[in-house]
mmCIF file of C-alpha atoms in Angstrom:
data_model
loop_
_atom_site.group_PDB
_atom_site.id
_atom_site.type_symbol
_atom_site.label_atom_id
_atom_site.label_comp_id
_atom_site.label_asym_id
_atom_site.label_seq_id
_atom_site.Cartn_x
_atom_site.Cartn_y
_atom_site.Cartn_z
ATOM 1 C CA MET A 102 187.422 -81.475 46.061
ATOM 2 C CA HIS A 103 188.460 -81.441 49.715
ATOM 3 C CA PRO A 104 188.144 -84.875 51.377
ATOM 4 C CA LEU A 105 185.715 -83.407 53.928
ATOM 5 C CA ASP A 106 183.271 -82.584 51.111
ATOM 6 C CA GLU A 107 182.335 -86.271 50.941
ATOM 7 C CA MET A 108 181.621 -86.498 54.757
ATOM 8 C CA PRO A 109 178.066 -86.437 56.051
ATOM 9 C CA SER A 110 177.428 -82.975 57.697
ATOM 10 C CA HIS A 111 177.297 -84.334 61.242
ATOM 11 C CA ARG A 112 180.598 -86.185 60.836
ATOM 12 C CA LYS A 113 182.254 -83.030 59.273
ATOM 13 C CA GLY A 114 180.884 -81.009 62.273
ATOM 14 C CA ASP A 115 182.467 -83.421 64.698
ATOM 15 C CA TYR A 116 185.744 -83.483 62.885
ATOM 16 C CA THR A 117 185.844 -79.677 62.802
ATOM 17 C CA GLU A 118 185.166 -79.488 66.507
ATOM 18 C CA ALA A 119 187.924 -81.937 67.257
ATOM 19 C CA VAL A 120 190.405 -79.826 65.189
ATOM 20 C CA VAL A 121 189.391 -76.663 66.923
ATOM 21 C CA VAL A 122 189.791 -78.234 70.474
ATOM 22 C CA ALA A 123 193.244 -79.473 69.407
ATOM 23 C CA GLU A 124 194.170 -75.898 68.340
ATOM 24 C CA LEU A 125 192.869 -74.453 71.521
ATOM 25 C CA THR A 126 194.760 -77.019 73.650
ATOM 26 C CA ARG A 127 197.879 -76.275 71.658
ATOM 27 C CA ARG A 128 197.478 -72.625 72.704
ATOM 28 C CA GLU A 129 196.963 -73.782 76.372
ATOM 29 C CA ILE A 130 193.352 -72.503 76.395
ATOM 30 C CA PRO A 131 191.157 -74.659 78.717
ATOM 31 C CA VAL A 132 188.132 -76.181 77.060
ATOM 32 C CA LEU A 133 185.111 -76.986 79.329
ATOM 33 C CA ARG A 134 182.535 -79.309 77.849
ATOM 34 C CA PRO A 135 178.845 -79.484 78.945
ATOM 35 C CA MET A 136 177.710 -82.467 80.946
ATOM 36 C CA ASN A 137 174.938 -83.296 78.461
ATOM 37 C CA ASP A 138 174.105 -82.910 74.828
ATOM 38 C CA ASN A 139 171.114 -80.760 75.349
ATOM 39 C CA GLU A 140 173.028 -77.450 75.222
ATOM 40 C CA ARG A 141 173.252 -75.448 72.045
ATOM 41 C CA TYR A 142 176.814 -74.585 72.462
ATOM 42 C CA ASP A 143 179.757 -76.935 72.017
ATOM 43 C CA PHE A 144 181.848 -75.911 74.920
ATOM 44 C CA VAL A 145 182.910 -72.983 77.169
ATOM 45 C CA LEU A 146 186.151 -71.119 77.216
ATOM 46 C CA PRO A 147 187.145 -69.453 80.481
ATOM 47 C CA TRP A 148 189.081 -66.165 80.629
ATOM 48 C CA ASP A 149 189.828 -64.354 83.993
ATOM 49 C CA ASP A 150 186.488 -64.496 85.847
ATOM 50 C CA ARG A 151 184.382 -64.830 82.673
ATOM 51 C CA TYR A 152 183.065 -67.838 80.766
ATOM 52 C CA PHE A 153 182.222 -67.697 77.023
ATOM 53 C CA SER A 154 179.898 -70.185 75.395
ATOM 54 C CA ILE A 155 181.270 -71.327 71.962
ATOM 55 C CA GLN A 156 179.653 -72.981 68.951
ATOM 56 C CA VAL A 157 182.043 -74.402 66.322
ATOM 57 C CA LYS A 158 181.205 -74.101 62.709
ATOM 58 C CA THR A 159 182.907 -75.441 59.547
ATOM 59 C CA ALA A 160 183.852 -72.375 57.456
ATOM 60 C CA ALA A 161 182.962 -73.153 53.833
ATOM 61 C CA TYR A 162 185.772 -71.932 51.454
ATOM 62 C CA GLU A 163 184.502 -70.295 48.336
ATOM 63 C CA GLY A 164 187.739 -69.267 46.532
ATOM 64 C CA ASN A 165 187.638 -65.505 47.407
ATOM 65 C CA GLY A 166 186.319 -65.928 50.899
ATOM 66 C CA LEU A 167 184.474 -68.241 53.330
ATOM 67 C CA THR A 168 180.969 -68.441 54.722
ATOM 68 C CA ILE A 169 180.019 -69.276 58.303
ATOM 69 C CA ARG A 170 176.405 -70.141 58.993
ATOM 70 C CA GLY A 171 174.939 -69.073 62.282
ATOM 71 C CA VAL A 172 171.927 -71.362 62.376
ATOM 72 C CA SER A 173 171.208 -74.888 63.523
ATOM 73 C CA GLN A 174 169.186 -77.212 61.375
ATOM 74 C CA HIS A 175 166.690 -79.964 62.138
ATOM 75 C CA THR A 176 164.054 -81.700 60.090
ATOM 76 C CA ASN A 177 160.359 -82.163 60.815
ATOM 77 C CA GLY A 178 157.344 -83.084 58.696
ATOM 78 C CA SER A 179 157.352 -79.826 56.934
ATOM 79 C CA GLY A 180 161.115 -80.072 55.955
ATOM 80 C CA ASN A 181 164.218 -78.375 57.239
ATOM 81 C CA VAL A 182 163.865 -75.853 59.986
ATOM 82 C CA TYR A 183 166.637 -73.321 60.801
ATOM 83 C CA LYS A 184 167.127 -71.455 64.100
ATOM 84 C CA ARG A 185 169.673 -68.824 65.100
ATOM 85 C CA TYR A 186 171.603 -69.366 68.248
ATOM 86 C CA GLU A 187 171.259 -65.815 69.517
ATOM 87 C CA ASP A 188 171.570 -65.812 73.341
ATOM 88 C CA ASP A 189 172.437 -69.484 73.510
ATOM 89 C CA VAL A 190 176.068 -68.754 72.449
ATOM 90 C CA ASP A 191 178.472 -65.858 72.944
ATOM 91 C CA PHE A 192 180.915 -66.569 70.041
ATOM 92 C CA PHE A 193 181.312 -68.740 67.045
ATOM 93 C CA ILE A 194 184.633 -70.274 66.121
ATOM 94 C CA GLY A 195 184.791 -70.988 62.490
ATOM 95 C CA TYR A 196 187.448 -73.241 61.098
ATOM 96 C CA CYS A 197 188.431 -73.430 57.348
ATOM 97 C CA HIS A 198 190.106 -76.723 56.628
ATOM 98 C CA GLU A 199 191.391 -75.566 53.180
ATOM 99 C CA LEU A 200 193.195 -72.588 54.764
ATOM 100 C CA GLU A 201 193.910 -74.259 58.041
ATOM 101 C CA SER A 202 192.770 -71.143 59.720
ATOM 102 C CA MET A 203 190.501 -70.352 62.725
ATOM 103 C CA TYR A 204 188.207 -67.352 63.257
ATOM 104 C CA LEU A 205 186.463 -65.919 66.242
ATOM 105 C CA LEU A 206 183.205 -63.944 65.761
ATOM 106 C CA PRO A 207 180.551 -62.651 68.294
ATOM 107 C CA GLU A 208 177.140 -64.265 67.721
ATOM 108 C CA SER A 209 175.633 -60.854 66.854
ATOM 109 C CA GLU A 210 178.152 -60.388 64.118
ATOM 110 C CA VAL A 211 177.154 -63.670 62.383
ATOM 111 C CA GLY A 212 173.399 -63.631 62.386
ATOM 112 C CA SER A 213 172.149 -66.314 60.104
ATOM 113 C CA ARG A 214 175.246 -66.175 57.934
ATOM 114 C CA VAL A 215 178.316 -64.142 57.392
ATOM 115 C CA PHE A 216 180.775 -63.998 54.474
ATOM 116 C CA LEU A 217 184.413 -63.247 55.295
ATOM 117 C CA ARG A 218 186.481 -62.106 52.220
ATOM 118 C CA THR A 219 190.117 -63.400 51.848
ATOM 119 C CA GLU A 220 190.880 -61.811 48.529
ATOM 120 C CA ALA A 221 190.084 -58.385 47.133
ATOM 121 C CA GLY A 222 187.266 -58.125 44.657
ATOM 122 C CA LYS A 223 186.736 -55.902 41.733
ATOM 123 C CA GLN A 224 184.826 -53.477 44.073
ATOM 124 C CA ASN A 225 185.564 -53.377 47.788
ATOM 125 C CA HIS A 226 182.839 -51.910 49.953
ATOM 126 C CA ARG A 227 183.446 -50.139 53.188
ATOM 127 C CA THR A 228 181.305 -52.687 54.858
ATOM 128 C CA THR A 229 183.327 -55.811 53.612
ATOM 129 C CA ASN A 230 184.149 -58.328 56.292
ATOM 130 C CA TRP A 231 187.794 -59.232 55.932
ATOM 131 C CA ALA A 232 188.718 -62.619 57.191
ATOM 132 C CA GLU A 233 192.046 -61.498 58.665
ATOM 133 C CA ASP A 234 190.167 -59.116 60.989
ATOM 134 C CA TYR A 235 188.534 -62.177 62.636
ATOM 135 C CA GLU A 236 191.559 -64.499 62.919
ATOM 136 C CA PHE A 237 191.433 -66.182 66.293
ATOM 137 C CA ASP A 238 194.872 -65.262 67.434
ATOM 138 C CA ASN A 239 194.163 -61.538 66.736
ATOM 139 C CA ASN A 240 190.982 -61.616 68.760
ATOM 140 C CA TRP A 241 191.569 -63.754 71.819
ATOM 141 C CA PRO A 242 190.931 -62.910 74.632
ATOM 142 C CA PRO A 243 187.560 -61.444 73.758
ATOM 143 C CA GLU A 244 188.349 -58.040 75.281
ATOM 144 C CA THR A 245 190.374 -57.262 72.218
ATOM 145 C CA ILE A 246 187.467 -57.872 69.799
ATOM 146 C CA SER A 247 186.395 -54.773 67.977
ATOM 147 C CA LEU A 248 182.569 -55.093 67.441
ATOM 148 C CA PRO A 249 181.030 -53.847 64.141
ATOM 149 C CA GLN A 250 179.905 -50.308 63.994
ATOM 150 C CA GLN A 251 177.213 -51.102 61.456
ATOM 151 C CA ASP A 252 174.381 -53.664 61.371
ATOM 152 C CA GLY A 253 172.633 -54.871 58.233
ATOM 153 C CA ARG A 254 175.720 -54.585 55.984
ATOM 154 C CA ARG A 255 174.295 -57.016 53.328
ATOM 155 C CA VAL A 256 171.152 -54.927 53.206
ATOM 156 C CA ILE A 257 173.053 -51.650 52.858
ATOM 157 C CA GLU A 258 175.070 -53.138 49.984
ATOM 158 C CA THR A 259 171.920 -54.312 48.329
ATOM 159 C CA LEU A 260 170.383 -50.892 48.485
ATOM 160 C CA GLU A 261 173.482 -49.091 47.341
ATOM 161 C CA ASP A 262 174.095 -51.509 44.481
ATOM 162 C CA ALA A 263 170.535 -50.584 43.294
ATOM 163 C CA GLY A 264 171.519 -46.921 43.276
ATOM 164 C CA ILE A 265 169.407 -46.099 46.378
ATOM 165 C CA GLY A 266 170.786 -43.501 48.791
ATOM 166 C CA VAL A 267 171.180 -44.752 52.382
ATOM 167 C CA HIS A 268 172.004 -42.655 55.363
ATOM 168 C CA GLU A 269 172.704 -43.865 58.963
ATOM 169 C CA PRO A 270 171.364 -41.687 61.810
ATOM 170 C CA THR A 271 174.079 -39.798 63.686
ATOM 171 C CA THR A 272 172.090 -40.023 66.915
ATOM 172 C CA ASP A 273 170.106 -42.673 68.641
ATOM 173 C CA ARG A 274 166.945 -43.405 66.807
ATOM 174 C CA PRO A 275 164.326 -46.275 66.821
ATOM 175 C CA TYR A 276 165.072 -47.082 63.177
ATOM 176 C CA ASP A 277 168.322 -48.258 61.524
ATOM 177 C CA LEU A 278 168.531 -46.213 58.284
ATOM 178 C CA LEU A 279 167.128 -43.354 56.330
ATOM 179 C CA VAL A 280 166.477 -44.566 52.786
ATOM 180 C CA GLU A 281 166.079 -41.976 50.046
ATOM 181 C CA SER A 282 162.770 -42.122 48.136
ATOM 182 C CA PRO A 283 162.644 -41.371 44.451
ATOM 183 C CA ASN A 284 160.815 -38.066 45.044
ATOM 184 C CA GLY A 285 163.706 -36.765 47.249
ATOM 185 C CA GLY A 286 162.192 -37.644 50.640
ATOM 186 C CA TYR A 287 163.327 -40.224 53.213
ATOM 187 C CA TYR A 288 161.870 -43.398 54.587
ATOM 188 C CA ARG A 289 162.671 -44.379 58.189
ATOM 189 C CA THR A 290 163.783 -47.961 57.835
ATOM 190 C CA THR A 291 164.210 -50.851 60.234
ATOM 191 C CA ILE A 292 166.261 -53.939 59.284
ATOM 192 C CA THR A 293 165.465 -57.340 60.669
ATOM 193 C CA PRO A 294 166.367 -61.058 59.855
ATOM 194 C CA GLY A 295 163.730 -63.357 58.660
ATOM 195 C CA TYR A 296 163.679 -67.164 59.205
ATOM 196 C CA LEU A 297 162.156 -69.869 57.132
ATOM 197 C CA ILE A 298 159.888 -71.854 59.436
ATOM 198 C CA GLU A 299 157.283 -74.342 58.385
ATOM 199 C CA GLY A 300 156.825 -72.868 54.898
ATOM 200 C CA ARG A 301 156.827 -69.300 55.977
ATOM 201 C CA ILE A 302 159.320 -66.489 56.392
ATOM 202 C CA ARG A 303 158.824 -65.176 59.947
ATOM 203 C CA PHE A 304 160.444 -62.277 61.623
ATOM 204 C CA ASP A 305 160.041 -60.758 65.053
ATOM 205 C CA GLY A 306 157.442 -58.136 64.266
ATOM 206 C CA LYS A 307 156.265 -57.595 67.815
ATOM 207 C CA ALA A 308 155.718 -53.835 68.595
ATOM 208 C CA ASN A 309 158.456 -53.908 71.306
ATOM 209 C CA VAL A 310 161.130 -55.041 68.826
ATOM 210 C CA VAL A 311 160.228 -53.417 65.450
ATOM 211 C CA PRO A 312 159.052 -49.867 66.072
ATOM 212 C CA ASP A 313 155.437 -49.103 65.305
ATOM 213 C CA ALA A 314 154.293 -47.108 62.298
ATOM 214 C CA THR A 315 154.711 -43.782 64.131
ATOM 215 C CA LYS A 316 158.449 -44.343 64.419
ATOM 216 C CA THR A 317 159.463 -46.295 61.364
ATOM 217 C CA ASP A 318 158.039 -46.366 57.767
ATOM 218 C CA LEU A 319 159.590 -49.520 56.196
ATOM 219 C CA VAL A 320 160.815 -52.898 57.463
ATOM 220 C CA LEU A 321 163.449 -54.652 55.371
ATOM 221 C CA VAL A 322 163.494 -58.449 56.116
ATOM 222 C CA GLN A 323 166.717 -60.327 54.982
ATOM 223 C CA CYS A 324 166.085 -64.020 54.720
ATOM 224 C CA ASP A 325 169.519 -65.601 54.421
ATOM 225 C CA GLU A 326 168.104 -69.191 53.776
ATOM 226 C CA LEU A 327 166.529 -67.916 50.580
ATOM 227 C CA ASP A 328 169.199 -65.207 49.981
ATOM 228 C CA THR A 329 166.328 -62.734 49.438
ATOM 229 C CA LEU A 330 165.388 -59.263 50.720
ATOM 230 C CA TYR A 331 161.737 -58.492 51.454
ATOM 231 C CA LEU A 332 160.037 -55.182 52.064
ATOM 232 C CA VAL A 333 156.875 -54.405 53.954
ATOM 233 C CA ARG A 334 155.406 -50.977 55.048
ATOM 234 C CA ARG A 335 155.106 -50.848 58.764
ATOM 235 C CA ASP A 336 151.474 -49.654 58.561
ATOM 236 C CA GLU A 337 150.595 -52.811 56.628
ATOM 237 C CA TYR A 338 150.449 -54.929 59.832
ATOM 238 C CA ASP A 339 149.760 -54.440 63.479
ATOM 239 C CA VAL A 340 151.864 -56.812 65.642
ATOM 240 C CA THR A 341 153.197 -59.418 63.342
ATOM 241 C CA ILE A 342 153.182 -60.675 59.737
ATOM 242 C CA SER A 343 154.710 -63.600 57.946
ATOM 243 C CA PHE A 344 155.270 -64.472 54.273
ATOM 244 C CA ARG A 345 154.236 -67.761 52.835
ATOM 245 C CA VAL A 346 156.616 -69.552 50.526
ATOM 246 C CA GLU A 347 154.872 -72.986 50.343
ATOM 247 C CA GLU A 348 151.270 -73.853 49.654
ATOM 248 C CA PRO A 349 149.394 -74.367 52.938
ATOM 249 C CA LYS A 350 147.323 -77.509 53.555
ATOM 250 C CA LYS A 351 144.085 -75.399 53.653
ATOM 251 C CA GLU A 352 143.212 -72.497 51.526
ATOM 252 C CA ASP A 353 143.416 -69.158 53.328
ATOM 253 C CA SER A 354 142.468 -65.859 51.741
ATOM 254 C CA ARG A 355 144.592 -63.966 54.224
ATOM 255 C CA ILE A 356 147.925 -65.461 52.931
ATOM 256 C CA ASN A 357 150.747 -62.975 52.303
ATOM 257 C CA TRP A 358 152.844 -64.622 49.465
ATOM 258 C CA ALA A 359 156.492 -64.042 49.932
ATOM 259 C CA GLU A 360 157.195 -63.344 46.247
ATOM 260 C CA ASP A 361 154.711 -60.322 46.461
ATOM 261 C CA TYR A 362 156.982 -58.690 49.234
ATOM 262 C CA GLU A 363 160.347 -59.198 47.432
ATOM 263 C CA PHE A 364 162.224 -55.995 47.447
ATOM 264 C CA ASP A 365 162.643 -55.736 43.727
ATOM 265 C CA GLU A 366 158.879 -56.284 43.232
ATOM 266 C CA ARG A 367 157.830 -53.575 45.652
ATOM 267 C CA TRP A 368 160.423 -50.762 45.201
ATOM 268 C CA PRO A 369 159.635 -48.036 44.695
ATOM 269 C CA ASP A 370 155.906 -48.107 43.352
ATOM 270 C CA ASP A 371 154.266 -50.329 46.032
ATOM 271 C CA ILE A 372 155.544 -48.435 49.038
ATOM 272 C CA ALA A 373 153.945 -45.031 48.139
ATOM 273 C CA ASN A 374 151.165 -44.143 50.552
#
C-alpha cells in the first residue's frame, strides 16, 4: 500500500498539487495562483500571450494503467454530487505518485474519467489511451498536444465487445456514430455523458445539444460514476429525460427507472419501432 492511500482525500489532493507545483517550478514554468478559493481551477500556467487554467488530479495507479477523474465532488442531503469541470478549466495535470510521473490532458479528453494504459493488455484496441502519449514533457507547451480524433471511445469499445458493428461518419453529421442493427440496417446514434445528481442520472438532452428525432435515432448515455451505459430512443422524450436510481420521497408514476434503460436490457429488442 502506498503511504498516500491512508491520507484523507483532501490532504492527498493538497499534497499532489504541491508536488506538481514543485515539478513545474523545476522546469522553470511560472505558476499563477488565484486570489481566492472560489475558482474551480488550481492555478494558471502562462505561455506566450496565452493563459491556461489547470486542475490538478491524483492519478490512481491500477497496475496496468492509471485513472484520472474529471469531476469535483461535494456532499449534500442526498449524498455525493459530482460535477464535471467543462469550461471551468482548460487542462488537467494528473500526477501518479507510484510512477512519479506527470501527465497533461485537455479537459475535453478526460470527461468524467479517463484510463491511461501503461502496459499492453491481452487485446489492445485502436482507441486505447496510452499514458506515454500524455506525459507532460511531451505535451508542453499546449500547441504540441494532439487532440483525440474520436469521442466516446469507451462506448465504442463496449459496442464492439458486444459484437455490434460501429461506423463513424466520414463527413460532418449531427450524430456521432452509425450503429448496425440486427436486421442489417443502421441507427444514427449520439453519445453523451450522464451525471449522477440527487438520485438521478441526468444528461443534457436539450434539443440544441442532442439532435432531435429527425436527426438521430438513439442516445447512448455513459455514466462513469456507475460505470454503466444507458440507451434511450430519441423519440421517447421531447426536450429532456432523466433516469432514477434512488427511491424518491414521493411516489411518481412518471419515473423512468435507470435499470430499465441499461444498454444490455434494451439492446436490441426494446429499440425496435
